[in-house]
Short mmCIF file of C-alpha atoms in Angstrom, two decimals:
data_model
loop_
_atom_site.label_atom_id
_atom_site.label_comp_id
_atom_site.label_asym_id
_atom_site.label_seq_id
_atom_site.Cartn_x
_atom_site.Cartn_y
_atom_site.Cartn_z
CA MET C 20 77.88 -103.53 -62.54
CA VAL C 21 75.13 -106.17 -62.89
CA LYS C 22 71.91 -104.96 -64.50
CA ILE C 23 68.75 -106.60 -63.19
CA LYS C 24 65.12 -106.11 -64.23
CA ARG C 25 62.32 -106.22 -61.68
CA LYS C 26 58.54 -106.12 -62.17
CA VAL C 27 56.59 -103.48 -60.28
CA ILE C 28 53.97 -105.01 -57.95
CA LEU C 29 50.85 -103.21 -56.76
CA HIS C 30 50.00 -103.55 -53.06
CA GLY C 31 46.64 -102.10 -52.09
CA PRO C 32 45.13 -99.28 -54.08
CA SER C 33 48.29 -97.23 -54.74
CA THR C 34 51.48 -98.71 -53.23
CA LEU C 35 54.01 -99.91 -55.82
CA THR C 36 56.92 -102.16 -54.78
CA VAL C 37 59.84 -104.06 -56.33
CA SER C 38 61.73 -107.01 -54.82
CA LEU C 39 65.41 -106.78 -53.88
CA PRO C 40 67.89 -109.16 -55.57
CA SER C 41 68.52 -112.11 -53.22
CA LYS C 42 72.30 -112.11 -53.77
CA TRP C 43 72.50 -108.40 -52.87
CA VAL C 44 70.34 -109.02 -49.78
CA LYS C 45 72.66 -111.79 -48.56
CA THR C 46 75.84 -109.87 -49.37
CA ASN C 47 74.70 -106.83 -47.41
CA ASN C 48 73.03 -108.76 -44.57
CA ILE C 49 69.62 -107.12 -45.14
CA LYS C 50 66.81 -108.29 -42.86
CA LYS C 51 63.11 -107.57 -42.48
CA GLY C 52 62.54 -104.18 -40.88
CA ASP C 53 65.94 -102.74 -41.87
CA GLU C 54 66.08 -99.21 -43.24
CA LEU C 55 67.75 -98.58 -46.59
CA ASN C 56 69.01 -95.34 -48.08
CA VAL C 57 67.31 -94.20 -51.29
CA ASP C 58 68.71 -91.40 -53.46
CA ASP C 59 66.15 -89.92 -55.86
CA GLU C 60 67.96 -88.68 -58.98
CA GLY C 61 65.05 -88.06 -61.31
CA GLU C 62 64.77 -91.14 -63.54
CA VAL C 63 67.24 -93.09 -61.35
CA LEU C 64 66.76 -94.44 -57.81
CA THR C 65 69.90 -95.57 -56.00
CA ILE C 66 69.33 -97.95 -53.07
CA TYR C 67 72.10 -98.81 -50.65
CA PRO C 68 72.48 -99.99 -47.04
CA GLY C 69 73.56 -97.79 -44.16
CA GLN C 70 76.81 -98.05 -42.21
CA GLU C 71 75.26 -100.54 -39.78
CA HIS C 72 75.37 -103.13 -42.56
CA LEU C 73 79.11 -102.92 -43.13
CA LEU C 74 80.37 -106.48 -43.10
CA ILE C 75 83.43 -107.47 -41.09
CA LYS C 76 86.18 -108.17 -43.64
CA LYS C 77 88.74 -110.74 -42.56
CA THR C 78 91.87 -112.06 -44.21
CA LYS C 79 95.12 -113.88 -43.51
CA ALA C 80 98.73 -112.92 -44.26
CA ASP C 81 101.92 -114.93 -44.07
CA PHE C 82 104.99 -112.83 -43.27
CA SER C 83 107.33 -115.82 -42.79
CA ASP C 84 109.57 -114.91 -45.71
CA THR C 85 108.74 -111.21 -45.96
CA ASN C 86 111.09 -108.28 -45.34
CA TRP C 87 110.48 -104.97 -43.56
CA GLY C 88 109.45 -103.02 -46.67
CA ALA C 89 107.03 -105.64 -47.92
CA ILE C 90 105.37 -105.94 -44.50
CA HIS C 91 104.85 -102.18 -44.41
CA SER C 92 103.34 -102.15 -47.90
CA ILE C 93 101.06 -105.16 -47.37
CA LEU C 94 99.68 -103.85 -44.06
CA SER C 95 98.98 -100.42 -45.60
CA VAL C 96 97.13 -101.98 -48.54
CA LEU C 97 95.04 -104.26 -46.29
CA HIS C 98 94.19 -101.30 -44.05
CA LYS C 99 93.08 -99.01 -46.87
CA SER C 100 91.24 -101.90 -48.56
CA GLY C 101 88.93 -102.00 -45.54
CA TYR C 102 89.95 -105.20 -43.76
CA ASP C 103 88.82 -105.32 -40.12
CA GLU C 104 90.71 -108.40 -38.96
CA ILE C 105 94.03 -109.83 -40.19
CA GLU C 106 95.47 -113.11 -38.93
CA ILE C 107 99.23 -112.95 -39.44
CA THR C 108 101.75 -115.79 -39.26
CA PHE C 109 105.52 -115.24 -39.12
CA ASN C 110 108.75 -117.06 -38.21
CA ASN C 111 110.93 -114.18 -37.02
CA PRO C 112 110.24 -112.70 -33.55
CA GLU C 113 111.31 -109.26 -34.89
CA THR C 114 108.30 -109.29 -37.22
CA ILE C 115 105.90 -108.40 -34.41
CA LYS C 116 107.94 -105.24 -33.74
CA ILE C 117 107.72 -104.28 -37.42
CA ILE C 118 103.93 -104.80 -37.37
CA GLN C 119 103.53 -102.70 -34.21
CA GLU C 120 105.71 -99.92 -35.61
CA ARG C 121 103.64 -99.80 -38.80
CA ILE C 122 100.40 -99.65 -36.83
CA ASN C 123 101.71 -96.81 -34.66
CA THR C 124 102.94 -94.67 -37.55
CA MET C 125 100.38 -95.36 -40.28
CA LEU C 126 97.32 -97.49 -39.56
CA MET C 127 94.65 -95.52 -37.70
CA GLY C 128 92.26 -97.72 -35.72
CA TYR C 129 94.35 -100.92 -35.88
CA GLU C 130 95.64 -102.74 -32.81
CA ILE C 131 97.31 -106.09 -32.16
CA THR C 132 94.59 -107.85 -30.13
CA GLU C 133 96.11 -111.32 -29.87
CA GLN C 134 99.57 -112.85 -30.01
CA LYS C 135 100.68 -116.40 -29.36
CA GLY C 136 103.73 -118.13 -30.74
CA ASN C 137 104.21 -117.29 -34.41
CA LEU C 138 100.74 -115.85 -34.86
CA CYS C 139 99.13 -112.50 -34.14
CA VAL C 140 95.74 -110.94 -34.89
CA VAL C 141 95.35 -107.31 -35.93
CA LYS C 142 91.88 -105.79 -35.60
CA ALA C 143 90.18 -102.46 -36.31
CA VAL C 144 89.11 -101.58 -32.77
CA SER C 145 87.92 -97.97 -33.02
CA GLY C 146 85.25 -98.36 -35.70
CA ASP C 147 85.10 -96.60 -39.06
CA HIS C 148 82.85 -93.56 -39.01
CA LEU C 149 81.89 -92.64 -42.56
CA SER C 150 80.36 -89.39 -41.28
CA GLU C 151 83.94 -88.17 -40.65
CA LEU C 152 84.88 -88.42 -44.33
CA ASP C 153 84.27 -84.80 -45.39
CA THR C 154 86.07 -83.44 -42.33
CA LEU C 155 88.97 -85.80 -42.96
CA VAL C 156 89.38 -84.70 -46.58
CA ARG C 157 89.53 -81.04 -45.54
CA ARG C 158 92.05 -81.86 -42.80
CA ILE C 159 94.27 -83.59 -45.37
CA PHE C 160 94.25 -80.45 -47.49
CA LEU C 161 95.07 -78.19 -44.56
CA VAL C 162 97.95 -80.35 -43.30
CA ALA C 163 99.34 -80.61 -46.84
CA LEU C 164 99.18 -76.83 -47.32
CA SER C 165 100.88 -76.32 -43.95
CA LEU C 166 103.60 -78.74 -45.04
CA ALA C 167 104.18 -76.77 -48.26
CA LYS C 168 104.30 -73.40 -46.49
CA ASN C 169 106.50 -74.55 -43.62
CA SER C 170 108.94 -76.24 -45.98
CA LEU C 171 109.50 -72.95 -47.82
CA ASP C 172 109.85 -71.08 -44.52
CA GLY C 173 112.47 -73.60 -43.41
CA LEU C 174 114.39 -73.18 -46.67
CA ARG C 175 114.34 -69.39 -46.42
CA GLU C 176 115.42 -69.43 -42.78
CA GLU C 177 117.99 -72.18 -43.45
CA SER C 178 116.56 -73.93 -40.39
CA THR C 179 117.23 -77.67 -40.27
CA ASP C 180 115.10 -77.95 -37.13
CA LYS C 181 112.10 -76.47 -38.92
CA LEU C 182 112.60 -78.75 -41.92
CA LYS C 183 112.75 -81.81 -39.66
CA GLU C 184 109.45 -80.70 -38.09
CA VAL C 185 107.91 -80.57 -41.57
CA LEU C 186 108.86 -84.21 -42.14
CA VAL C 187 106.60 -85.07 -39.19
CA LEU C 188 103.71 -83.44 -41.08
CA GLU C 189 104.46 -85.67 -44.06
CA GLN C 190 104.07 -88.72 -41.81
CA THR C 191 100.75 -87.30 -40.60
CA ILE C 192 99.61 -86.96 -44.21
CA ASN C 193 100.45 -90.61 -44.86
CA LYS C 194 98.35 -91.67 -41.89
CA LEU C 195 95.39 -89.43 -42.79
CA THR C 196 95.31 -90.34 -46.48
CA ASN C 197 95.55 -94.08 -45.75
CA TYR C 198 92.59 -93.83 -43.36
CA CYS C 199 90.63 -91.65 -45.78
CA GLN C 200 91.11 -94.23 -48.54
CA ARG C 201 89.95 -96.90 -46.09
CA LEU C 202 86.72 -95.00 -45.42
CA LEU C 203 86.13 -94.46 -49.14
CA ASN C 204 86.57 -98.19 -49.76
CA LYS C 205 84.21 -99.02 -46.87
CA LYS C 206 81.36 -96.90 -48.23
CA PRO C 207 78.32 -99.12 -48.89
CA TYR C 208 77.51 -97.12 -52.00
CA LYS C 209 80.29 -95.85 -54.25
CA ASP C 210 79.40 -93.18 -56.81
CA ASP C 211 81.60 -91.24 -59.24
CA LYS C 212 82.44 -88.76 -56.48
CA THR C 213 83.93 -91.59 -54.40
CA THR C 214 86.27 -92.61 -57.22
CA TYR C 215 87.38 -89.06 -57.99
CA THR C 216 87.91 -88.24 -54.31
CA TYR C 217 90.05 -91.36 -53.91
CA LEU C 218 92.22 -90.30 -56.85
CA ILE C 219 92.62 -86.75 -55.56
CA ILE C 220 93.61 -87.95 -52.07
CA TRP C 221 96.19 -90.27 -53.63
CA VAL C 222 97.66 -87.38 -55.67
CA ILE C 223 97.80 -85.07 -52.63
CA GLU C 224 99.80 -87.72 -50.79
CA SER C 225 102.15 -87.89 -53.78
CA ILE C 226 102.53 -84.10 -53.78
CA CYS C 227 103.57 -84.27 -50.12
CA ASP C 228 106.07 -86.99 -51.04
CA ASP C 229 107.64 -84.51 -53.48
CA TYR C 230 107.93 -81.89 -50.74
CA ARG C 231 109.43 -84.56 -48.45
CA ASP C 232 112.06 -85.44 -51.04
CA ILE C 233 112.96 -81.77 -51.49
CA ILE C 234 113.43 -81.42 -47.73
CA ASN C 235 115.60 -84.53 -47.54
CA ILE C 236 117.84 -83.19 -50.31
CA ILE C 237 118.35 -79.99 -48.33
CA LEU C 238 118.95 -81.81 -45.03
CA ASN C 239 121.58 -84.00 -46.66
CA LYS C 240 123.48 -80.89 -47.78
CA PRO C 241 123.94 -78.70 -44.67
CA THR C 242 125.59 -75.86 -46.63
CA PHE C 243 122.91 -75.88 -49.33
CA LYS C 244 121.46 -72.43 -50.13
CA ILE C 245 118.44 -71.65 -52.32
CA SER C 246 118.59 -68.61 -54.60
CA LEU C 247 115.88 -65.96 -54.46
CA ASP C 248 114.70 -66.94 -57.97
CA VAL C 249 114.14 -70.55 -56.93
CA GLN C 250 112.48 -69.42 -53.70
CA ASP C 251 110.12 -67.29 -55.78
CA ILE C 252 109.08 -70.14 -58.09
CA TYR C 253 108.71 -72.40 -55.02
CA SER C 254 106.37 -69.80 -53.48
CA GLN C 255 104.30 -69.59 -56.66
CA ILE C 256 103.91 -73.38 -56.72
CA ASN C 257 102.71 -73.26 -53.11
CA ASP C 258 100.20 -70.56 -54.12
CA LEU C 259 99.00 -72.79 -56.95
CA PHE C 260 98.44 -75.61 -54.48
CA GLU C 261 96.42 -73.31 -52.21
CA ASN C 262 94.40 -72.07 -55.21
CA TYR C 263 93.58 -75.67 -56.08
CA TYR C 264 92.33 -76.23 -52.51
CA ARG C 265 89.91 -73.29 -52.91
CA PHE C 266 88.93 -74.52 -56.37
CA PHE C 267 88.15 -77.99 -54.95
CA TYR C 268 85.60 -76.53 -52.52
CA ASN C 269 84.31 -73.71 -54.78
CA TYR C 270 84.24 -75.21 -58.25
CA SER C 271 83.46 -73.11 -61.33
CA ASP C 272 84.24 -73.57 -65.02
CA LYS C 273 85.69 -70.06 -65.04
CA GLU C 274 88.13 -70.90 -62.24
CA LEU C 275 89.05 -74.13 -64.03
CA LEU C 276 90.17 -72.10 -67.03
CA ARG C 277 92.22 -69.78 -64.79
CA MET C 278 93.86 -72.76 -63.08
CA ARG C 279 94.83 -74.32 -66.40
CA GLN C 280 96.28 -71.05 -67.65
CA LYS C 281 98.24 -70.51 -64.44
CA ILE C 282 99.69 -74.03 -64.62
CA LYS C 283 100.77 -73.48 -68.21
CA SER C 284 102.49 -70.17 -67.43
CA LEU C 285 104.08 -71.53 -64.25
CA LYS C 286 105.58 -74.46 -66.14
CA GLN C 287 107.10 -72.06 -68.61
CA GLU C 288 108.47 -69.87 -65.83
CA LEU C 289 109.99 -72.92 -64.14
CA LEU C 290 111.68 -73.89 -67.41
CA GLU C 291 113.17 -70.40 -67.68
CA THR C 292 114.33 -70.21 -64.04
CA LYS C 293 118.10 -70.55 -63.66
CA PHE C 294 119.08 -73.32 -61.26
CA SER C 295 122.58 -73.61 -59.89
CA SER C 296 124.28 -77.00 -60.13
CA GLY C 297 123.29 -77.72 -56.53
CA GLU C 298 119.70 -76.57 -57.05
CA LYS C 299 119.10 -78.72 -60.14
CA SER C 300 118.26 -81.71 -57.96
CA LEU C 301 115.13 -79.81 -56.81
CA TYR C 302 113.85 -79.17 -60.34
CA PRO C 303 112.13 -82.51 -61.05
CA TYR C 304 110.22 -82.37 -57.75
CA LEU C 305 108.97 -78.83 -58.33
CA PHE C 306 107.89 -79.77 -61.84
CA SER C 307 106.20 -82.90 -60.48
CA ILE C 308 104.13 -80.88 -57.98
CA ILE C 309 102.80 -78.68 -60.80
CA ASN C 310 101.94 -81.73 -62.92
CA ARG C 311 100.21 -83.47 -60.02
CA ILE C 312 98.04 -80.43 -59.33
CA PHE C 313 97.11 -80.43 -63.02
CA ASP C 314 96.20 -84.12 -62.70
CA CYS C 315 93.76 -83.23 -59.91
CA LEU C 316 91.80 -80.86 -62.16
CA GLY C 317 90.22 -83.62 -64.25
CA SER C 318 88.97 -85.52 -61.20
CA THR C 319 87.62 -82.30 -59.70
CA VAL C 320 85.68 -81.60 -62.90
CA GLY C 321 84.31 -85.14 -62.74
CA MET C 322 82.99 -84.52 -59.22
CA HIS C 323 80.90 -81.59 -60.44
CA HIS C 324 79.62 -82.78 -63.83
#
């Protein structure tokens, strides 16, 4: 943050004005007649441009000596970082297939718009609508909660088909959270709520990764059965996740205390639950989900204080 002082100038009998910093004006492409957003917070005025001033971010990437995993990671990072155009060079014809596959499964709004020889251009073609952000965050919660519930149903019913369907939800979560983080990074004005929301979205994706790993363990052991005790603790963890969702949208200090107490007691109950030798591989993931929900509490408090 750069702190700048400006003198107040009187225009006419009662109109007071201050000049805008020239560097900020150039960076945000502000012109005469443009409208700016002003948030009045008592002693503080926050001024920031609207979505129409979002600059087109461009970059280049060289995938000539890059493997499948690195290409996936780099494209995801560039997408969530808010880049609108990426010029990519490569030396392996298979690379274009990897790029297209990553776009299809993860990168909402991206398309390959140009390809010639060992070069392609990826662009954001659908536009980023910041007004969708609140709806998107709620959708992430609902898909994540559905993933948690359906995973337990699949375990109880010993249905491999149902568990495989849940893995599709996990892929949906990856796509939604990546796009949500992109929108948060594209916001012209980033306040504390932006930072905390970004952290919470990241943790929710990690929670869904834990559920995914549990499902994969089960699918890799066709004869695997979960005891009623472990099913019960699994169900309680799902309930905790749903309680956090309600807490996120209906914050209160009283509910914060209840959430912390429930997490403490649930950890103790998990420690005391007897896991068979086959079930022990699930333990670290269940414990991780509880810890990640606890991690979300601090950011949620920060959003409301």
